[in-house]
Coordinates of C-alpha atoms in Angstrom, one line a residue:
M1038 CA 17.0 64.8 -42.0
D1039 CA 14.8 64.3 -39.7
L1040 CA 12.4 61.2 -40.6
T1041 CA 9.5 60.2 -37.8
T1042 CA 9.3 57.6 -36.4
R1043 CA 6.7 56.2 -38.2
D1044 CA 8.9 56.4 -41.3
Y1045 CA 11.7 54.1 -39.3
Q1046 CA 8.6 52.0 -38.7
N1047 CA 7.9 51.4 -42.4
I1048 CA 11.4 50.9 -42.6
I1049 CA 11.8 47.5 -41.3
D1050 CA 8.0 46.1 -42.1
F1051 CA 9.7 47.1 -45.6
I1052 CA 12.9 44.8 -44.8
N1053 CA 10.5 42.2 -44.0
G1054 CA 8.5 42.4 -45.9
S1055 CA 11.1 42.1 -49.3
L1056 CA 12.8 39.4 -47.5
S1057 CA 10.3 37.0 -46.9
D1058 CA 8.8 38.1 -50.8
E1059 CA 11.1 40.2 -53.3
R1060 CA 7.8 40.0 -55.0
Q1061 CA 6.3 42.8 -52.9
I1062 CA 9.3 44.9 -53.8
Q1063 CA 6.8 47.5 -55.7
P1064 CA 3.7 46.8 -53.3
L1065 CA 5.5 47.4 -50.7
F1066 CA 7.1 50.3 -51.5
S1067 CA 3.0 51.6 -52.3
E1068 CA 1.6 50.2 -49.4
L1069 CA 4.3 52.1 -46.9
F1070 CA 5.5 54.7 -48.4
Q1071 CA 3.0 56.1 -51.3
F1072 CA 5.1 55.7 -54.0
H1073 CA 1.9 54.2 -56.0
H1074 CA 4.1 54.6 -59.5
S1075 CA 7.0 52.5 -60.0
L1076 CA 9.2 51.0 -62.3
F1077 CA 11.6 48.0 -61.7
W1078 CA 14.6 47.3 -64.4
L1079 CA 17.6 45.0 -64.9
T1080 CA 20.1 46.2 -67.5
D1081 CA 22.3 44.1 -69.8
T1082 CA 26.4 43.9 -70.1
Q1083 CA 25.5 47.4 -72.0
C1084 CA 23.7 48.9 -69.7
N1085 CA 20.5 48.2 -71.4
M1086 CA 17.4 48.7 -69.2
H1087 CA 15.0 44.9 -70.3
G1088 CA 12.5 42.8 -68.0
L1089 CA 10.4 45.8 -67.6
Q1090 CA 8.2 45.4 -64.5
F1091 CA 5.6 48.0 -64.4
Y1092 CA 3.7 49.2 -61.3
S1093 CA 0.2 50.9 -61.3
F1094 CA 0.6 52.2 -65.2
N1095 CA -2.1 52.3 -67.8
K1096 CA -1.5 50.8 -70.8
K1097 CA -1.1 53.5 -72.6
A1098 CA 1.9 55.0 -70.4
T1099 CA 3.1 51.4 -70.7
L1100 CA 3.5 51.3 -73.8
D1101 CA 4.7 54.4 -74.4
Y1102 CA 7.1 54.6 -72.1
Q1103 CA 8.7 50.2 -73.6
H1104 CA 8.5 51.3 -77.2
I1105 CA 9.7 55.0 -77.8
H1106 CA 10.3 56.8 -74.6
S1107 CA 12.6 54.8 -72.6
S1108 CA 16.1 55.3 -74.4
N1109 CA 15.1 59.6 -74.3
D1110 CA 15.0 58.6 -69.9
V1111 CA 16.5 61.1 -68.8
M1112 CA 17.1 59.2 -65.5
H1113 CA 17.9 56.0 -67.6
P1114 CA 20.8 54.0 -66.7
K1115 CA 23.6 55.2 -69.4
N1116 CA 23.3 58.5 -68.5
H1117 CA 24.5 57.8 -64.6
L1118 CA 26.9 55.7 -65.7
P1119 CA 30.3 57.8 -66.1
N1120 CA 29.9 58.5 -62.6
I1121 CA 30.3 55.6 -61.3
G1122 CA 32.9 55.0 -59.0
T1123 CA 32.6 58.4 -58.9
C1124 CA 29.9 59.5 -57.2
H1125 CA 28.5 57.7 -53.2
E1126 CA 24.6 59.3 -54.5
S1127 CA 22.5 55.9 -55.8
V1128 CA 19.2 58.1 -55.2
Y1129 CA 18.1 60.8 -57.5
R1130 CA 14.6 63.6 -57.9
L1131 CA 14.5 64.7 -61.4
R1132 CA 15.3 68.1 -60.3
E1133 CA 18.7 67.5 -59.4
L1134 CA 19.7 66.0 -62.5
V1135 CA 18.0 68.7 -64.9
T1136 CA 16.2 71.7 -64.8
L1137 CA 12.5 72.3 -66.6
E1138 CA 14.3 74.8 -69.1
E1139 CA 16.7 71.9 -70.2
L1140 CA 13.9 69.1 -70.1
S1141 CA 11.5 70.8 -72.3
K1142 CA 13.8 71.3 -75.0
L1143 CA 14.9 66.4 -74.2
P1144 CA 12.5 64.4 -76.4
Y1145 CA 11.7 62.6 -73.4
Y1146 CA 9.6 65.9 -72.7
Q1147 CA 7.0 64.8 -75.2
F1148 CA 6.3 61.7 -72.9
I1149 CA 6.3 63.5 -69.3
K1150 CA 3.8 66.3 -71.3
H1151 CA 1.7 63.9 -72.6
H1152 CA 1.4 61.5 -69.5
N1153 CA 1.0 65.0 -67.5
I1154 CA 4.0 63.9 -65.1
I1155 CA 5.1 66.0 -62.4
D1156 CA 8.3 64.4 -60.8
Q1157 CA 10.2 61.1 -61.0
M1158 CA 13.0 59.7 -58.5
V1159 CA 15.3 57.3 -59.6
I1160 CA 17.2 54.2 -57.1
Y1161 CA 20.1 52.8 -58.6
L1162 CA 21.6 49.7 -57.8
S1163 CA 25.3 49.2 -58.4
N1164 CA 28.5 47.7 -57.9
A1165 CA 32.2 48.7 -58.7
T1166 CA 32.4 49.1 -62.0
T1167 CA 28.6 49.2 -64.0
I1168 CA 24.5 49.4 -62.4
Y1169 CA 22.7 46.1 -62.6
A1170 CA 19.0 47.4 -61.6
G1171 CA 17.5 49.8 -60.9
I1172 CA 13.6 51.7 -59.2
G1173 CA 12.0 54.2 -61.0
F1174 CA 8.9 56.2 -59.1
I1175 CA 6.7 59.1 -60.6
R1176 CA 3.8 60.9 -59.6
F1177 CA 1.6 62.3 -61.7
R1178 CA -0.8 65.1 -62.2
G1179 CA -2.4 66.0 -58.8
E1180 CA 0.0 63.7 -56.8
A1181 CA 2.6 65.5 -54.4
F1182 CA 6.3 65.8 -55.5
F1183 CA 8.9 63.8 -53.8
T1184 CA 10.5 65.1 -51.2
K1185 CA 14.3 65.1 -49.5
N1186 CA 12.4 63.0 -47.0
D1187 CA 11.2 60.5 -49.5
K1188 CA 15.0 60.5 -51.7
E1189 CA 16.0 59.4 -47.4
I1190 CA 14.2 56.9 -47.0
L1191 CA 15.8 55.4 -50.5
K1192 CA 18.8 55.9 -49.3
I1193 CA 18.6 54.3 -45.9
L1194 CA 17.4 51.1 -47.8
S1195 CA 19.9 51.1 -51.2
T1196 CA 22.0 48.8 -49.4
H1197 CA 18.9 46.6 -48.2
M1198 CA 18.2 46.7 -52.1
Q1199 CA 20.7 46.4 -53.1
H1200 CA 21.7 43.0 -51.5
L1201 CA 18.0 41.8 -52.5
V1202 CA 18.2 42.1 -56.3
M1203 CA 21.3 41.2 -56.9
N1204 CA 21.1 37.8 -54.9
S1205 CA 17.9 37.6 -56.9
I1206 CA 19.6 37.5 -60.2
H1207 CA 22.4 35.7 -58.6
H1208 CA 19.8 32.7 -57.4
K1209 CA 17.7 33.4 -61.0
K1210 CA 21.5 32.7 -62.5
L1211 CA 21.2 29.3 -60.5
E1212 CA 17.8 28.0 -61.8
N1213 CA 18.6 28.8 -65.6
T1214 CA 21.7 26.6 -65.1
G1215 CA 19.4 23.8 -63.2
M1216 CA 21.4 24.5 -60.0
S1217 CA 19.4 24.5 -56.8
L1218 CA 20.4 25.1 -53.6
Q1219 CA 20.4 21.1 -52.6
A1220 CA 22.7 20.9 -55.6
L1221 CA 25.0 23.1 -53.9
L1222 CA 25.0 21.6 -50.5
S1223 CA 25.5 18.4 -48.8
N1224 CA 22.9 16.7 -47.1
R1225 CA 24.8 17.4 -43.8
E1226 CA 24.8 20.9 -45.1
L1227 CA 21.8 21.4 -45.7
E1228 CA 20.4 20.5 -41.8
V1229 CA 23.4 22.6 -40.3
Y1230 CA 22.0 25.5 -42.8
R1231 CA 18.3 24.5 -41.6
L1232 CA 19.2 25.4 -37.9
M1233 CA 20.8 28.0 -38.8
V1234 CA 18.3 29.7 -40.8
R1235 CA 15.7 29.0 -37.8
G1236 CA 18.3 31.1 -35.3
Y1237 CA 20.3 28.3 -34.0
S1238 CA 23.9 29.2 -32.9
N1239 CA 26.9 27.2 -33.6
I1240 CA 26.5 24.9 -30.4
D1241 CA 22.6 24.5 -30.9
I1242 CA 23.0 22.9 -33.6
A1243 CA 26.5 20.8 -32.9
N1244 CA 23.8 19.6 -30.4
Q1245 CA 20.9 19.3 -31.9
L1246 CA 23.5 17.6 -34.9
F1247 CA 25.4 15.1 -32.5
I1248 CA 28.0 16.9 -33.9
T1249 CA 30.8 18.5 -32.4
I1250 CA 31.5 22.5 -32.7
N1251 CA 34.5 22.3 -34.8
T1252 CA 32.4 20.5 -37.1
V1253 CA 29.9 23.1 -37.5
K1254 CA 32.4 25.8 -38.2
K1255 CA 34.2 23.9 -41.3
H1256 CA 30.6 23.3 -42.6
L1257 CA 29.6 26.9 -42.2
K1258 CA 32.9 27.5 -43.9
N1259 CA 31.4 25.1 -47.1
M1260 CA 29.0 27.1 -47.4
Y1261 CA 30.7 30.3 -47.2
D1262 CA 32.8 29.5 -49.4
K1263 CA 30.6 27.6 -52.1
A1264 CA 28.1 30.8 -52.0
Q1265 CA 30.9 33.4 -52.3
V1266 CA 30.5 35.2 -48.4
N1267 CA 31.2 35.6 -45.2
N1268 CA 29.2 35.4 -42.5
R1269 CA 25.6 33.8 -41.6
T1270 CA 23.5 37.3 -42.4
S1271 CA 25.1 36.8 -45.9
L1272 CA 24.3 33.4 -46.8
I1273 CA 21.1 33.7 -45.5
Y1274 CA 20.4 36.5 -48.3
K1275 CA 22.0 34.6 -51.5
F1276 CA 20.0 31.3 -50.7
N1277 CA 16.1 33.0 -49.1
N1278 CA 14.6 32.0 -52.4
S1279 CA 16.0 28.8 -51.8
T1280 CA 15.2 28.4 -48.7
R1281 CA 11.3 28.6 -49.5
K1282 CA 11.5 25.4 -51.3
I1283 CA 13.4 22.7 -49.4

């Protein structure tokens, strides 16, 4: 599939924008890719959806989905859970999962028909054993169907989304247990971390803090161990939200 130069620039802009503030995920999807109507969700241990965040949905559709039709959604994560571990696909369009004839016989069709929905697309965010989150996109009557290009854009963004959402979940867990970046790292590790996120090399950090390169490496290893990562990029992803509070 051939994406345009503009598509790739929008992908870069999305990554940069969502790294700055993950709360902008849904607005960025709307602004950059015209995915105007979206639903972000997390799952519990039984793969039930919770924490639903609707973007550009009317109140009636929101209430109908939340209280009546969410469990009937043909793209519900429970329906895809059996494929985890055997399927490398993470992005689906509605017509790839069910035919119109099959859909018309399902309870969820009442929701689609009543709210003039013509298409859906979803990106499942998962690890080897479970789906922990996802984003569903909807197109209403008068809008275009989702294309192969739309799907390709989400596939390219899938790894970024997995890192971003998983690290956001991890950060919220730290907050819920009263932990913070300051609590996890020593004062010297915080100094090293601040310089690292500004792009300083190991030798630059050593010169700035008047310590040896080996000491810098030791501090980095300690931070990697605490964050359960093995490189700088993953460490920054892990503590992305916390760095704005330092």
